[in-house]
Tab-separated table of C-alpha atoms in Angstrom:
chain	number	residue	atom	x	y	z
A	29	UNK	CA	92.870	36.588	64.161
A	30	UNK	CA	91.008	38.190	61.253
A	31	UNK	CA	91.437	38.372	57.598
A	32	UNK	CA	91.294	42.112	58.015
A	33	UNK	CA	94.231	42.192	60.143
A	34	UNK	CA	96.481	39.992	57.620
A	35	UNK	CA	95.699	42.486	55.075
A	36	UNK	CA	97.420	45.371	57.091
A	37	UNK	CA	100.062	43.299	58.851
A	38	UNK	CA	103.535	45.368	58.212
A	39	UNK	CA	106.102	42.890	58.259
A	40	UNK	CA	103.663	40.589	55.425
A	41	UNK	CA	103.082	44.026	53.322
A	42	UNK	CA	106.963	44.317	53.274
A	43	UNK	CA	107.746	40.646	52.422
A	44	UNK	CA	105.551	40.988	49.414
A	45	UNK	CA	106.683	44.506	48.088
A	46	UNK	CA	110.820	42.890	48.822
A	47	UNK	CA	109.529	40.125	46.850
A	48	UNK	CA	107.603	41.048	43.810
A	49	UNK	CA	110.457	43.889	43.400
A	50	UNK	CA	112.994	40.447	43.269
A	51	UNK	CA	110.582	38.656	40.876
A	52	UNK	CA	110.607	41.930	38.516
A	53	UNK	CA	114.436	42.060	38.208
A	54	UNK	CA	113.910	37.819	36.995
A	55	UNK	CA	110.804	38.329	34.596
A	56	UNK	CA	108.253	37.251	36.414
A	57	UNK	CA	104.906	39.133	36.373
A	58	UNK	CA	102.759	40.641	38.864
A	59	UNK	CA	103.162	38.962	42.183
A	60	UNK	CA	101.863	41.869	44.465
A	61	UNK	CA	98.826	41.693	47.016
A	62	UNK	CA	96.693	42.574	43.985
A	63	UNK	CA	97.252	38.720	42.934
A	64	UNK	CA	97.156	37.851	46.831
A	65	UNK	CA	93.910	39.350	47.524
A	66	UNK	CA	92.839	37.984	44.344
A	67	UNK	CA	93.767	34.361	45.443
A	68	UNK	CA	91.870	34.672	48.629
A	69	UNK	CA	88.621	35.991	47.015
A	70	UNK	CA	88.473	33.665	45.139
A	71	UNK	CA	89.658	31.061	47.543
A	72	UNK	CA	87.047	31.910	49.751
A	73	UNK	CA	84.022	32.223	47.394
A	74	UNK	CA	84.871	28.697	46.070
A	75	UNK	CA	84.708	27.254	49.792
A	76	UNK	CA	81.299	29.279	50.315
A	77	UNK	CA	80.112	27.980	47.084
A	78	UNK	CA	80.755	24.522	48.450
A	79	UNK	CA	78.806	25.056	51.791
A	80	UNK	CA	82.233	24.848	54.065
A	81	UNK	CA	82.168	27.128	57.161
A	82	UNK	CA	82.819	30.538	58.318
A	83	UNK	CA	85.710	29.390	60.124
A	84	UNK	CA	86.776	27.243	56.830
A	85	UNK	CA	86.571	30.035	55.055
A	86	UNK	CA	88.533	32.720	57.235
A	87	UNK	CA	91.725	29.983	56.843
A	88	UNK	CA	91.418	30.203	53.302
A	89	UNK	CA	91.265	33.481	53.729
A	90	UNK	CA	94.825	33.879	55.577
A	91	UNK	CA	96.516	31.593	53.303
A	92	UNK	CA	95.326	32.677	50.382
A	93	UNK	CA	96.561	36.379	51.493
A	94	UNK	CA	100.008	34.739	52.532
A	95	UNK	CA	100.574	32.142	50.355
A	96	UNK	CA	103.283	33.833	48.288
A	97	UNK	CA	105.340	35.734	51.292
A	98	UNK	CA	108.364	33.359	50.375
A	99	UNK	CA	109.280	34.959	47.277
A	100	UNK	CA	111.359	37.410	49.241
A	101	UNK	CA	113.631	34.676	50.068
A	102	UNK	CA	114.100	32.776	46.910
A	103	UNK	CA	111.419	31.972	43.946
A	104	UNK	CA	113.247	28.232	43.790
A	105	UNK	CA	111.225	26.683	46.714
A	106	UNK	CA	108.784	29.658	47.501
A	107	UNK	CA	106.285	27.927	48.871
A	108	UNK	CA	108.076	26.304	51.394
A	109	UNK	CA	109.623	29.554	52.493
A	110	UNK	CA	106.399	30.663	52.763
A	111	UNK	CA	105.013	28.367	55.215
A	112	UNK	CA	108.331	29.094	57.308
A	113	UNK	CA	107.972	32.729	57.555
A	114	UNK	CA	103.708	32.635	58.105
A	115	UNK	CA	104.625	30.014	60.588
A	116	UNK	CA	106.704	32.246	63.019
A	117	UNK	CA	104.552	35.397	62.167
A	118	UNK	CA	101.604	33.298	62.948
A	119	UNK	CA	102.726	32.102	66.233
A	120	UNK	CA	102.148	35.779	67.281
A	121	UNK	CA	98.683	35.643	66.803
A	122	UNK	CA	95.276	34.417	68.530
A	123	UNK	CA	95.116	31.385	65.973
A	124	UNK	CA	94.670	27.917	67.779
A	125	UNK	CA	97.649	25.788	66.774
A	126	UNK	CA	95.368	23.395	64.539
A	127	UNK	CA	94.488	26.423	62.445
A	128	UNK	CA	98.432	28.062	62.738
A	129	UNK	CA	99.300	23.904	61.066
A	130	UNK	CA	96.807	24.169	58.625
A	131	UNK	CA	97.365	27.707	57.048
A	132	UNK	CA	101.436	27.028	57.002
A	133	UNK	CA	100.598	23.505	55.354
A	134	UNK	CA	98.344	24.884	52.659
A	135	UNK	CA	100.799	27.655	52.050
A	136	UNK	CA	103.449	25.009	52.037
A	137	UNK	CA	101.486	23.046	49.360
A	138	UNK	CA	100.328	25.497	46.601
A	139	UNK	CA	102.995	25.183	44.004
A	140	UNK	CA	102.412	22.607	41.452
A	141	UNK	CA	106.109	21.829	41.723
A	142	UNK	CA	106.213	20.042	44.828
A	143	UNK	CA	102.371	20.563	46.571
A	144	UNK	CA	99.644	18.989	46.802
A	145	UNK	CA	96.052	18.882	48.171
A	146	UNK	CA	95.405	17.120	51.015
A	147	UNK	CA	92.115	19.191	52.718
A	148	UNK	CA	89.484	21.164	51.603
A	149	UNK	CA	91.244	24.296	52.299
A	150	UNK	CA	94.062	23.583	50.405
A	151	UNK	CA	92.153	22.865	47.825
A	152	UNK	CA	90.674	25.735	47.374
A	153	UNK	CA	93.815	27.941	47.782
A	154	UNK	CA	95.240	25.621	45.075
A	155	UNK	CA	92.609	27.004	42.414
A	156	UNK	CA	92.113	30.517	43.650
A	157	UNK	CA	95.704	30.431	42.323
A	158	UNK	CA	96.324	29.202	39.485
A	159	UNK	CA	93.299	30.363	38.049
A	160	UNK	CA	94.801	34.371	38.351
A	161	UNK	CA	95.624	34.479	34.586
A	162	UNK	CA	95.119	37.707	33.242
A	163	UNK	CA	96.283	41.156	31.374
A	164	UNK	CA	96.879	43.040	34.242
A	165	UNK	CA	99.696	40.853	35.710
A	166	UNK	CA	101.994	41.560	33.129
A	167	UNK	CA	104.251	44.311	34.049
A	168	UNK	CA	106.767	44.789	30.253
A	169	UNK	CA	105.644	47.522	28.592
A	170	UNK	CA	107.158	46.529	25.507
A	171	UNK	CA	105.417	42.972	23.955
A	172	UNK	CA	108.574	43.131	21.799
A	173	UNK	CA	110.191	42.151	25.260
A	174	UNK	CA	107.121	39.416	26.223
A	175	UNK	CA	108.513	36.136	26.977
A	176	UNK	CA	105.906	33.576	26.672
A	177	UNK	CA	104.473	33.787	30.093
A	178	UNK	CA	104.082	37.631	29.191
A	179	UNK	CA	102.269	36.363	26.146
A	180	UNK	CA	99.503	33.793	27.624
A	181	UNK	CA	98.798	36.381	30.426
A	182	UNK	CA	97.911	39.291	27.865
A	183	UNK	CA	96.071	37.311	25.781
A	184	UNK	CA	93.512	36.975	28.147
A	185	UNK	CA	91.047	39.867	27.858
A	186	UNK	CA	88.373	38.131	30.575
A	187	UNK	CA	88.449	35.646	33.224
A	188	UNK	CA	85.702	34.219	35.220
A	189	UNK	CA	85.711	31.554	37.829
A	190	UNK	CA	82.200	29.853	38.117
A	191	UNK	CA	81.508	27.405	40.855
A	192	UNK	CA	78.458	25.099	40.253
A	193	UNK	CA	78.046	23.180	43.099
A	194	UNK	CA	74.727	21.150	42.125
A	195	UNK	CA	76.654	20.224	39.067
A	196	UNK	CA	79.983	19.366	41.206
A	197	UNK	CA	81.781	21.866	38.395
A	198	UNK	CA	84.298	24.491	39.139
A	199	UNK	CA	84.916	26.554	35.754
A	200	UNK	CA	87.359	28.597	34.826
A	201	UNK	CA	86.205	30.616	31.704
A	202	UNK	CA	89.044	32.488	29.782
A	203	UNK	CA	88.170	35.264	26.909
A	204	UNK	CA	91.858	34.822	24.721
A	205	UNK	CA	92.854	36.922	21.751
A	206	UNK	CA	94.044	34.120	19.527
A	207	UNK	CA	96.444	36.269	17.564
A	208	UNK	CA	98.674	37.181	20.658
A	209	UNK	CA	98.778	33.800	22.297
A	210	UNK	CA	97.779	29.958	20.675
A	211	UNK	CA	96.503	27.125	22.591
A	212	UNK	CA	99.656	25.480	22.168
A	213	UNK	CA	101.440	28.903	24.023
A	214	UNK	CA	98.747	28.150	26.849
A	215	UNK	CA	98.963	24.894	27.571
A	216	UNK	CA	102.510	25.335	27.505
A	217	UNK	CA	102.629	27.079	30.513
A	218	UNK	CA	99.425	26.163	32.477
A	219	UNK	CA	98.941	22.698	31.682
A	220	UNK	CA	100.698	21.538	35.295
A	221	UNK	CA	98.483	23.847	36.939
A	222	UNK	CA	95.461	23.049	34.945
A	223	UNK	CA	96.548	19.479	36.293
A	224	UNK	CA	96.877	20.269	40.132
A	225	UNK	CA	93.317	22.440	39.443
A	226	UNK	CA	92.009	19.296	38.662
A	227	UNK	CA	92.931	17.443	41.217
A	228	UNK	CA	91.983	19.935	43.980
A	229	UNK	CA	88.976	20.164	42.703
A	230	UNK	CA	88.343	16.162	43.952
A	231	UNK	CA	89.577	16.911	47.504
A	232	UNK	CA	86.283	19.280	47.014
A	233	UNK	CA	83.955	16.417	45.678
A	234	UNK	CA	83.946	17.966	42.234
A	235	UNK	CA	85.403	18.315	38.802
A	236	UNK	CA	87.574	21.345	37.519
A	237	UNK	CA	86.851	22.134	33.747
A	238	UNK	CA	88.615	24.928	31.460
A	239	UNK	CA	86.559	26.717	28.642
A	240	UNK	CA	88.451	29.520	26.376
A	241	UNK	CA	86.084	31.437	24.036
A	242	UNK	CA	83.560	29.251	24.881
A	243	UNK	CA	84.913	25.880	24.322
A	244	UNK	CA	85.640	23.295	26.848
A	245	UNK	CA	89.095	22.435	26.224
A	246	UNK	CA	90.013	20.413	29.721
C-alpha cells in the first residue's frame, strides 16, 4: 500500500469530512485532511531528517494521514477509535501485519490524553501533530466568538518545524502576535503537548525545544 492511495481512499475521505463537520458543531477548529496531510509531512520529513528508512517513513506516512479518522465516532477517546476503524480498513490492504500493528498502534497513541511513544514512528507522528498550531485552523469568523483555543491558534502568524539532527534538536519556531494571545493563553493549552513533544522527541535520540519570537521558552 502507498501513501498515495490513503490520500484518495473514499471511505477515510468521508470519515474525516463526518468528523470535522461533528467537531465544528462542538468548537473545535480545523480538523480536515488539510491538518492530516499536514501531520504526515511533517511526520515524514522529521523521520528523513533522522536517517530512518523509506519504509519507516511510508508508515508515518499512513498514520499520520489517518491518525484522526476517529473523530467521526466520538472526540472523547478519538484516538482509540481511530486505530479501530484504520485497523479493519487496513486489513483490506497489501500491508504486512507488522506494519497493519504498527500504524493502528501509533494512531492509537497520539493523544496526549492517554498515548504515548513507544517507537520511532510514533514518535514522529506524535510531533508532526501537535506542532500544527496555526491561523488557518481556526474556522469563527467572529474573534468576538474565539474561545481560547481560537485565540492561541490565530495568534500565530508563522510556524516552522526545524529538525537538526547533528545537534539532536527538533524546533518548533512560532511567530505570535502578543496582543491577541499571552504566553500564559499558550501554555495554557499546549503545555501537555509541548510535554508529550518532548518526550517523543527521546524515543528519536533527541531533544524537542519551543522558541516564540525568537526566544527559547521550553
Amino acid at each position: 500500500m502507498k501513501y498515495g492511495e490513503i490520500t484518495r481512499n473514499e471511505e477515510i475521505l468521508e470519515y474525516y469530512k463526518k468528523g470535522n463537520a461533528i467537531l465544528a458543531e462542538l468548537g473545535y477548529t480545523d480538523h480536515s485532511i488539510a491538518h492530516t496531510t499536514m501531520v504526515a509531512k511533517n511526520a515524514s520529513e522529521i523521520l528523513q531528517a533522522f536517517g530512518y528508512d523509506k519504509h519507516d517513513i511510508e508508515l508515518v506516512k499512513i498514520a499520520g494521514f489517518m491518525h484522526d479518522i476517529g473523530n467521526v465516532i466520538n472526540r472523547k477517546h478519538h484516538a482509540e477509535y481511530g486505530a479501530l476503524l484504520a485497523n479493519e480498513i487496513l486489513k483490506e490492504e497489501d500491508l504486512s501485519i507488522e506494519d497493519r500493528v504498527q500504524v493502528v498502534s501509533s494512531i492509537a497513541n497520539h493523544d496526549e490524553s492517554t498515548g504515548v511513544a513507544s517507537d520511532p514512528i510514533t514518535a514522529a507522528l506524535i510531533i508532526g501533530d501537535k506542532t500544527d498550531v496555526r491561523r488557518t485552523r481556526v474556522r469563527r469568523k467572529d474573534p468576538m466568538m474565539y474561545d481560547i483555543h481560537d485565540r492561541v491558534n490565530h495568534a500565530v502568524t508563522e510556524t516552522r518545524l526545524e529538525c537538526l539532527p547533528e545537534e539532536k534538536l527538533i524546533v518548533l519556531h512560532l511567530t505570535i502576535d502578543e496582543e491577541s494571545c499571552t504566553m500564559f493563553d499558550y501554555f495554557d493549552i499546549f503545555l501537555g503537548r509541548m510535554t508529550m513533544c518532548q518526550r517523543a522527541a527521546r524515543v528519536l535520540g533527541a531533544q524537542f525545544s519551543l522558541k516564540v519570537n525568537g526566544q527559547k521558552v521550553l
